[in-house]
Short mmCIF file of C-alpha atoms and ligand atoms in Angstrom, two decimals:
data_model
loop_
_atom_site.label_atom_id
_atom_site.label_comp_id
_atom_site.label_asym_id
_atom_site.label_seq_id
_atom_site.Cartn_x
_atom_site.Cartn_y
_atom_site.Cartn_z
CA MET A 1 14.10 51.69 40.27
CA LYS A 2 13.48 49.58 43.35
CA LYS A 3 10.91 46.75 42.73
CA THR A 4 9.32 44.00 44.73
CA ILE A 5 9.17 40.72 42.85
CA VAL A 6 7.23 37.69 43.99
CA VAL A 7 8.82 34.45 42.81
CA THR A 8 6.52 31.42 43.26
CA GLY A 9 8.17 28.02 43.25
CA GLY A 10 11.47 29.68 44.24
CA ALA A 11 12.60 26.70 46.30
CA GLY A 12 12.68 24.48 43.23
CA PHE A 13 15.23 24.13 40.46
CA ILE A 14 14.69 27.01 38.11
CA GLY A 15 12.93 29.29 40.64
CA SER A 16 15.88 29.14 43.04
CA ASN A 17 18.36 29.92 40.26
CA PHE A 18 16.17 32.89 39.34
CA VAL A 19 16.11 34.08 42.99
CA TYR A 20 19.93 34.04 43.07
CA HIS A 21 20.17 35.72 39.64
CA MET A 22 17.84 38.55 40.72
CA LEU A 23 19.41 39.13 44.14
CA LYS A 24 22.83 39.40 42.56
CA LYS A 25 21.81 41.57 39.55
CA TYR A 26 19.41 43.91 41.39
CA PRO A 27 20.81 44.58 44.88
CA ASP A 28 18.00 47.06 45.59
CA TYR A 29 15.09 44.70 44.63
CA ARG A 30 13.03 42.90 47.22
CA ILE A 31 12.52 39.27 46.26
CA VAL A 32 9.73 37.34 47.96
CA CYS A 33 9.69 33.61 47.43
CA VAL A 34 6.33 31.82 47.71
CA ASP A 35 6.71 28.06 47.92
CA CYS A 36 4.71 25.41 49.81
CA LEU A 37 7.79 23.09 49.80
CA THR A 38 6.46 19.96 48.06
CA TYR A 39 8.94 17.12 47.67
CA ALA A 40 10.63 19.23 44.93
CA GLY A 41 11.11 22.29 47.06
CA ASN A 42 14.04 22.52 49.27
CA LEU A 43 14.75 25.25 51.87
CA SER A 44 18.41 24.30 52.00
CA THR A 45 18.63 25.41 48.38
CA LEU A 46 17.78 28.98 49.55
CA LYS A 47 20.19 29.04 52.49
CA LYS A 48 22.38 31.81 51.10
CA ALA A 49 19.37 33.85 49.95
CA LEU A 50 17.87 33.64 53.49
CA GLU A 51 20.91 35.53 54.76
CA ASN A 52 20.07 38.45 52.42
CA PRO A 53 17.89 41.20 54.03
CA ASN A 54 16.21 41.81 50.64
CA PHE A 55 14.91 38.28 50.52
CA ARG A 56 11.80 36.87 52.18
CA PHE A 57 10.58 33.26 52.14
CA SER A 58 6.87 32.52 52.72
CA LYS A 59 5.75 28.88 52.99
CA THR A 60 2.48 29.28 51.09
CA ASN A 61 0.56 27.20 48.60
CA ILE A 62 -0.33 29.14 45.37
CA CYS A 63 -3.84 27.54 45.56
CA ASP A 64 -4.47 29.12 48.99
CA ARG A 65 -6.32 32.25 47.86
CA LYS A 66 -6.64 33.80 51.32
CA ALA A 67 -2.98 33.41 52.19
CA ILE A 68 -1.84 34.65 48.79
CA LYS A 69 -4.08 37.71 49.08
CA GLU A 70 -2.78 38.55 52.57
CA LEU A 71 0.77 38.20 51.40
CA PHE A 72 0.32 40.28 48.26
CA GLU A 73 -1.53 42.98 50.21
CA GLU A 74 1.37 43.13 52.59
CA GLU A 75 4.15 43.00 50.00
CA LYS A 76 2.47 44.99 47.13
CA PRO A 77 4.57 43.31 44.49
CA ASP A 78 5.39 45.08 41.22
CA ILE A 79 5.80 41.83 39.40
CA VAL A 80 4.67 38.20 40.12
CA VAL A 81 6.68 35.47 38.30
CA ASN A 82 4.97 32.07 38.51
CA PHE A 83 7.42 29.11 38.52
CA ALA A 84 5.42 27.03 41.05
CA ALA A 85 4.26 23.81 39.42
CA GLU A 86 4.24 20.07 39.57
CA SER A 87 6.90 19.55 36.95
CA HIS A 88 7.74 15.85 36.40
CA VAL A 89 6.09 14.05 33.47
CA ASP A 90 6.44 10.61 35.05
CA ARG A 91 4.65 11.75 38.18
CA SER A 92 1.90 13.31 36.12
CA ILE A 93 1.22 9.94 34.54
CA GLU A 94 0.65 8.53 38.06
CA THR A 95 -1.33 11.45 39.66
CA PRO A 96 -2.80 13.80 37.07
CA GLU A 97 -5.14 15.53 39.53
CA LEU A 98 -2.39 17.17 41.49
CA PHE A 99 -1.03 18.61 38.30
CA LEU A 100 -4.35 20.23 37.38
CA GLN A 101 -4.76 21.58 40.85
CA THR A 102 -1.38 23.29 41.13
CA ASN A 103 -0.63 24.11 37.51
CA VAL A 104 -4.07 25.26 36.41
CA LEU A 105 -5.99 26.30 39.53
CA GLY A 106 -2.84 27.64 41.21
CA THR A 107 -2.28 29.89 38.14
CA GLU A 108 -5.91 31.00 38.23
CA THR A 109 -5.72 31.82 41.94
CA LEU A 110 -2.52 33.91 41.47
CA MET A 111 -4.03 35.81 38.54
CA ASP A 112 -7.28 36.48 40.40
CA VAL A 113 -5.46 37.92 43.40
CA CYS A 114 -3.25 40.03 41.08
CA ARG A 115 -6.37 41.38 39.34
CA GLU A 116 -8.14 42.12 42.63
CA LEU A 117 -5.17 44.02 43.95
CA ASN A 118 -4.21 45.69 40.65
CA ILE A 119 -0.73 44.19 40.59
CA PRO A 120 0.83 45.71 37.50
CA ARG A 121 2.68 42.72 36.02
CA TYR A 122 2.41 38.94 35.94
CA HIS A 123 4.68 36.40 34.19
CA GLN A 124 3.85 32.77 33.53
CA VAL A 125 6.76 30.37 33.26
CA SER A 126 5.69 27.71 30.78
CA THR A 127 7.35 24.98 28.73
CA ASP A 128 7.95 23.90 25.10
CA GLU A 129 6.11 20.72 26.07
CA VAL A 130 2.79 22.52 25.42
CA TYR A 131 3.57 22.17 21.66
CA GLY A 132 3.63 18.39 21.82
CA ASP A 133 6.52 16.73 19.91
CA LEU A 134 8.23 16.78 16.54
CA PRO A 135 9.28 13.84 14.38
CA LEU A 136 12.95 12.72 14.54
CA ASP A 137 13.15 12.59 10.71
CA ARG A 138 12.21 16.26 10.22
CA PRO A 139 15.18 18.25 11.69
CA ASP A 140 13.95 21.27 9.71
CA LEU A 141 10.87 21.65 12.00
CA PHE A 142 10.95 23.82 15.18
CA PHE A 143 8.37 25.10 17.64
CA THR A 144 7.53 28.78 17.05
CA GLU A 145 5.15 30.81 19.22
CA LYS A 146 2.53 30.18 16.45
CA THR A 147 2.77 26.36 16.64
CA PRO A 148 -0.59 24.99 17.85
CA LEU A 149 -0.75 23.64 21.40
CA HIS A 150 -0.89 19.81 21.09
CA THR A 151 -0.06 18.14 24.37
CA SER A 152 1.01 14.54 25.17
CA SER A 153 1.21 14.15 28.95
CA PRO A 154 -1.01 15.21 31.85
CA TYR A 155 1.89 17.53 32.75
CA SER A 156 2.02 19.27 29.39
CA ALA A 157 -1.79 19.39 29.25
CA SER A 158 -1.90 21.11 32.62
CA LYS A 159 0.73 23.65 31.56
CA ALA A 160 -1.15 24.26 28.26
CA GLY A 161 -4.35 24.70 30.27
CA ALA A 162 -2.62 27.35 32.38
CA ASP A 163 -1.30 29.10 29.27
CA LEU A 164 -4.72 29.25 27.73
CA LEU A 165 -6.12 30.69 30.93
CA VAL A 166 -3.42 33.38 31.02
CA MET A 167 -4.20 34.35 27.37
CA ALA A 168 -7.91 34.39 28.22
CA TYR A 169 -7.25 36.78 31.13
CA VAL A 170 -5.16 39.03 28.86
CA ARG A 171 -7.97 39.27 26.36
CA THR A 172 -10.97 39.36 28.78
CA TYR A 173 -9.62 41.43 31.59
CA LYS A 174 -6.63 43.14 29.88
CA PHE A 175 -4.57 41.29 32.43
CA PRO A 176 -0.91 42.44 32.14
CA ALA A 177 0.75 39.16 31.52
CA THR A 178 3.50 37.53 29.45
CA ILE A 179 4.31 33.82 28.94
CA SER A 180 7.71 32.18 28.31
CA ARG A 181 8.00 28.64 26.91
CA CYS A 182 11.44 27.23 27.49
CA SER A 183 13.09 24.01 26.49
CA ASN A 184 14.68 21.58 28.95
CA ASN A 185 16.90 23.21 31.56
CA TYR A 186 19.95 21.78 33.30
CA GLY A 187 22.29 23.09 35.98
CA PRO A 188 22.67 23.44 39.77
CA TYR A 189 19.80 22.41 42.12
CA HIS A 190 18.10 20.26 39.48
CA PHE A 191 16.02 17.70 41.40
CA PRO A 192 17.52 14.18 41.17
CA GLU A 193 14.43 12.60 39.54
CA LYS A 194 15.15 14.38 36.19
CA LEU A 195 17.35 12.91 33.48
CA ILE A 196 20.66 14.74 33.89
CA PRO A 197 20.99 14.76 37.75
CA LEU A 198 19.60 11.25 37.97
CA MET A 199 22.24 9.95 35.59
CA ILE A 200 25.05 11.86 37.30
CA ILE A 201 24.05 10.63 40.75
CA ASN A 202 23.48 7.00 39.66
CA ALA A 203 26.79 6.99 37.80
CA LEU A 204 28.58 8.34 40.98
CA ASN A 205 26.93 5.56 43.03
CA ASP A 206 27.68 2.88 40.34
CA LYS A 207 23.94 2.19 39.96
CA PRO A 208 22.24 1.28 36.66
CA LEU A 209 21.40 4.26 34.40
CA PRO A 210 17.73 3.68 33.30
CA VAL A 211 17.32 4.91 29.73
CA TYR A 212 13.70 4.86 28.50
CA GLY A 213 12.92 3.05 25.27
CA ASP A 214 15.67 3.26 22.63
CA GLY A 215 17.30 6.42 24.18
CA LYS A 216 16.90 8.23 20.89
CA ASN A 217 14.38 10.81 22.13
CA VAL A 218 15.67 14.30 21.60
CA ARG A 219 15.54 17.26 24.04
CA ASP A 220 16.76 20.80 23.46
CA TRP A 221 18.94 21.63 26.51
CA LEU A 222 19.48 25.10 27.93
CA TYR A 223 21.68 26.04 30.87
CA VAL A 224 19.38 27.34 33.62
CA GLU A 225 21.15 30.68 34.00
CA ASP A 226 20.33 31.48 30.36
CA HIS A 227 16.63 30.77 31.08
CA CYS A 228 16.75 33.09 34.11
CA LYS A 229 18.28 35.84 32.04
CA ALA A 230 15.50 35.46 29.42
CA ILE A 231 12.78 35.78 32.06
CA ASP A 232 14.57 38.80 33.52
CA LEU A 233 14.46 40.45 30.13
CA ILE A 234 10.83 39.56 29.50
CA ILE A 235 9.58 40.93 32.79
CA HIS A 236 11.46 44.21 32.24
CA GLU A 237 11.11 44.69 28.46
CA GLY A 238 8.61 42.15 27.17
CA GLU A 239 5.32 43.17 25.56
CA ILE A 240 2.11 42.44 27.45
CA GLY A 241 0.05 39.60 25.92
CA GLU A 242 3.06 38.11 24.16
CA VAL A 243 4.48 34.64 24.28
CA TYR A 244 8.26 34.13 24.06
CA ASN A 245 9.92 30.82 23.17
CA VAL A 246 13.28 30.30 24.91
CA GLY A 247 15.85 27.80 23.69
CA GLY A 248 19.46 27.60 22.52
CA HIS A 249 19.40 25.23 19.53
CA ASN A 250 21.05 22.51 21.47
CA GLU A 251 19.34 19.25 20.58
CA MET A 252 20.69 16.02 22.02
CA ALA A 253 19.49 12.43 22.08
CA ASN A 254 19.12 11.07 25.64
CA ILE A 255 21.57 8.26 25.07
CA ASP A 256 24.28 10.73 23.94
CA ILE A 257 23.87 12.75 27.11
CA VAL A 258 24.11 9.58 29.23
CA LYS A 259 27.30 8.47 27.42
CA LEU A 260 28.78 11.94 27.86
CA ILE A 261 28.11 11.95 31.59
CA LEU A 262 29.68 8.51 31.95
CA LYS A 263 32.76 9.64 29.99
CA GLU A 264 33.12 12.83 32.09
CA LEU A 265 32.91 10.75 35.31
CA GLY A 266 35.23 7.95 33.98
CA LYS A 267 32.53 5.30 34.42
CA SER A 268 31.73 2.35 32.15
CA GLU A 269 28.95 2.33 29.65
CA ASP A 270 27.96 -1.09 31.08
CA LEU A 271 25.96 0.94 33.65
CA ILE A 272 23.45 1.91 30.89
CA THR A 273 20.23 -0.11 31.22
CA PHE A 274 17.51 0.25 28.68
CA VAL A 275 14.12 0.13 30.45
CA GLU A 276 10.43 0.17 29.49
CA ASP A 277 9.53 3.36 27.63
CA ARG A 278 7.57 6.20 29.21
CA LYS A 279 3.90 6.11 28.21
CA GLY A 280 3.17 8.63 25.43
CA HIS A 281 6.89 9.55 25.30
CA ASP A 282 7.48 12.71 23.25
CA ARG A 283 10.11 12.07 20.54
CA ARG A 284 11.68 15.42 19.93
CA TYR A 285 11.52 19.03 21.26
CA ALA A 286 13.16 21.88 19.41
CA ILE A 287 12.64 25.57 19.99
CA ASP A 288 12.89 28.37 17.47
CA PRO A 289 14.05 31.33 19.65
CA THR A 290 14.02 33.95 16.78
CA LYS A 291 11.39 36.11 18.44
CA ILE A 292 13.09 36.68 21.82
CA HIS A 293 16.37 37.22 19.98
CA THR A 294 15.15 39.75 17.46
CA GLN A 295 12.70 41.55 19.79
CA LEU A 296 14.57 41.55 23.14
CA GLY A 297 18.12 40.71 22.09
CA TRP A 298 18.35 37.50 24.13
CA LEU A 299 21.00 34.89 23.20
CA PRO A 300 22.12 31.87 25.25
CA GLU A 301 25.57 32.35 26.71
CA THR A 302 26.60 28.95 28.01
CA LYS A 303 27.53 26.26 25.46
CA PHE A 304 26.33 22.73 26.33
CA GLU A 305 29.86 21.28 26.44
CA ASN A 306 30.81 23.85 29.12
CA GLY A 307 27.45 23.81 30.97
CA ILE A 308 27.42 20.04 31.40
CA VAL A 309 30.95 20.04 32.77
CA LYS A 310 30.02 22.88 35.23
CA THR A 311 26.89 20.91 36.18
CA ILE A 312 28.69 17.64 36.83
CA LYS A 313 31.25 19.54 38.97
CA TRP A 314 28.40 21.18 40.90
CA TYR A 315 26.94 17.73 41.74
CA LEU A 316 30.41 16.52 42.78
CA ASP A 317 30.86 19.59 45.01
CA HIS A 318 27.36 19.48 46.54
CA LYS A 319 26.93 15.88 47.57
CA ASP A 320 25.40 16.96 50.87
CA TRP A 321 22.55 18.73 48.93
CA TRP A 322 21.52 15.69 46.88
CA GLU A 323 22.47 12.99 49.43
CA GLU A 324 19.96 14.44 51.87
CA ILE A 325 17.27 14.37 49.14
CA ILE A 326 17.88 10.83 47.91
CA SER A 327 18.06 9.45 51.42
CA GLY A 328 14.48 10.46 52.26
CA GLU A 329 11.07 9.91 50.71
CA TYR A 330 12.88 9.86 47.29
CA GLN A 331 13.88 6.27 47.90
CA ASN A 332 10.24 5.17 47.94
CA TYR A 333 9.59 7.08 44.75
CA TYR A 334 12.62 5.49 43.05
CA GLU A 335 11.56 2.01 44.09
CA LYS A 336 8.03 2.59 42.85
CA MET A 337 9.06 4.06 39.51
CA TYR A 338 12.10 1.95 38.67
CA GLY A 339 11.77 -1.12 40.95
CA ASP A 340 10.18 -3.39 38.41
CA LYS A 341 11.57 -1.70 35.22
P1 NAD B 1 10.65 21.99 40.31
O1 NAD B 1 9.68 20.81 40.40
O2 NAD B 1 12.10 21.86 40.54
O3 NAD B 1 10.13 23.09 41.33
C1 NAD B 1 8.81 23.43 41.54
C2 NAD B 1 8.67 24.26 42.83
O4 NAD B 1 7.33 24.67 42.97
C3 NAD B 1 9.05 23.47 44.10
O5 NAD B 1 9.85 24.29 44.90
C4 NAD B 1 7.76 23.18 44.77
O6 NAD B 1 7.80 23.15 46.16
C5 NAD B 1 6.90 24.41 44.27
N1 NAD B 1 5.46 24.14 44.26
C6 NAD B 1 4.82 23.10 43.74
N2 NAD B 1 3.48 23.15 43.97
C7 NAD B 1 3.32 24.32 44.62
C8 NAD B 1 2.16 24.98 45.15
N3 NAD B 1 0.94 24.44 44.99
N4 NAD B 1 2.34 26.19 45.81
C9 NAD B 1 3.54 26.67 46.00
N5 NAD B 1 4.64 26.13 45.56
C10 NAD B 1 4.55 24.92 44.90
O7 NAD B 1 10.34 22.65 38.90
P2 NAD B 1 11.31 23.42 37.91
O8 NAD B 1 12.03 22.43 37.02
O9 NAD B 1 12.14 24.42 38.64
O10 NAD B 1 10.29 24.16 36.99
C11 NAD B 1 9.81 25.47 37.35
C12 NAD B 1 8.85 25.97 36.28
O11 NAD B 1 9.46 25.97 35.02
C13 NAD B 1 7.62 25.04 36.11
O12 NAD B 1 6.48 25.87 35.93
C14 NAD B 1 7.95 24.21 34.89
O13 NAD B 1 6.75 23.82 34.21
C15 NAD B 1 8.73 25.19 34.02
N6 NAD B 1 9.69 24.68 33.10
C16 NAD B 1 10.64 23.72 33.57
C17 NAD B 1 11.59 23.27 32.67
C18 NAD B 1 12.68 22.34 33.07
O14 NAD B 1 13.44 21.82 32.30
N7 NAD B 1 12.79 21.95 34.38
C19 NAD B 1 11.59 23.72 31.39
C20 NAD B 1 10.65 24.63 30.92
C21 NAD B 1 9.71 25.14 31.85
P1 TYD B 2 13.02 14.56 32.00
O1 TYD B 2 14.23 15.00 32.63
O2 TYD B 2 11.98 13.81 32.83
O3 TYD B 2 12.42 15.79 31.26
P2 TYD B 2 11.12 15.83 30.14
O4 TYD B 2 10.47 14.56 30.11
O5 TYD B 2 10.28 16.94 30.79
O6 TYD B 2 11.74 16.25 28.88
O7 TYD B 2 13.39 13.51 30.82
C1 TYD B 2 14.26 13.97 29.78
C2 TYD B 2 14.32 12.82 28.80
O8 TYD B 2 15.00 11.71 29.41
C3 TYD B 2 12.98 12.25 28.38
O9 TYD B 2 13.04 11.87 27.00
C4 TYD B 2 12.73 11.01 29.22
C5 TYD B 2 14.19 10.54 29.42
N1 TYD B 2 14.48 9.83 30.70
C6 TYD B 2 15.06 8.57 30.74
O10 TYD B 2 15.43 8.01 29.65
N2 TYD B 2 15.34 7.93 31.88
C7 TYD B 2 14.96 8.53 33.11
O11 TYD B 2 15.16 7.91 34.20
C8 TYD B 2 14.34 9.83 33.09
C9 TYD B 2 13.93 10.49 34.32
C10 TYD B 2 14.14 10.45 31.86
#
């Protein structure tokens, strides 16, 4: 059946991959991207989508209630999927307020408009970071959907705040929402400030690779396409009021990822530079994806060893995309964050 799906934050990393996934898989769906194009949103990412008559882009802030209401009244979406967020932990340590505004109040605004207009379905894209971190010496421990929220950074606190609000709306108003909490994603269109693209690009430019602390922090990496498929399943078959953890049991220490990237690119490990640790740095994230597997049949398809090679190749083939980004305002950010590290 034909559906209209609003994708907020669709000009960012995961949102844009989701837009492409949906346009390809559902040729009769209308996909409406709502994005205010912060530093992390890039219209050039959506160039191919913009050629598709089933796609519309609206430059709108999710906190702008009036504009969101007008747009939703016009489009009458069947489903709203909220990816829009401030997403970088290091930036949240510098400017927490912006994170609360977008991530908490933006979510509230979207849900209020959905309620007012009786939009039948809402999905909140959340993160495993809401569970805090796990110790490195307890590899038997994983985050399940029942793990208490226990945040470390202003970013994760703002995402947890949004999750709590979504659950409160489900209970209080019978709001038809689901939540997914995914582990770290990697793949095409990943903004260069995040670990994997930053290391690929610095290595290609023979610049130092800044590893925080001892480099032993562990993240659970998932290829972005697998995350998109999980959300696709949840919005079509998920149960209202439920939370689904998404992850592929692929834990890696940061330093091992950095060494792998250098090896793939034929660059020297001398480029690795250990720098001052992130404040409050989470040690380990690890998702237990049993629920989404047993209830919805989701399993990750891309193995890390293949996904990382595909990703490196993508960055080699799309220099124009990231060169444009790193030549602008990003330079100032890089100087500010890494200049004296
Ligand atoms: P991103 O920073 O690459 O993209 C965020 C997008 O949201 C950008 O296009 C930006 O312009 C837009 N945006 C920001 N504020 C907005 C606002 N007020 N109104 C409208 N648009 C706005 O982020 P991402 O990595 O693609 O993450 C997307 C979502 O997935 C986020 O909610 C994030 O918390 C979650 N998530 C990310 C990861 C990951 O590894 N990247 C893992 C799990 C969950
Ligand atoms: P990041 O990509 O920012 O994702 P998150 O903090 O949301 O997991 O960072 C991934 C890991 O890489 C995290 O442990 C911090 C580390 N890191 C570095 O060591 N150096 C860097 O320059 C960056 C950006 C991250």
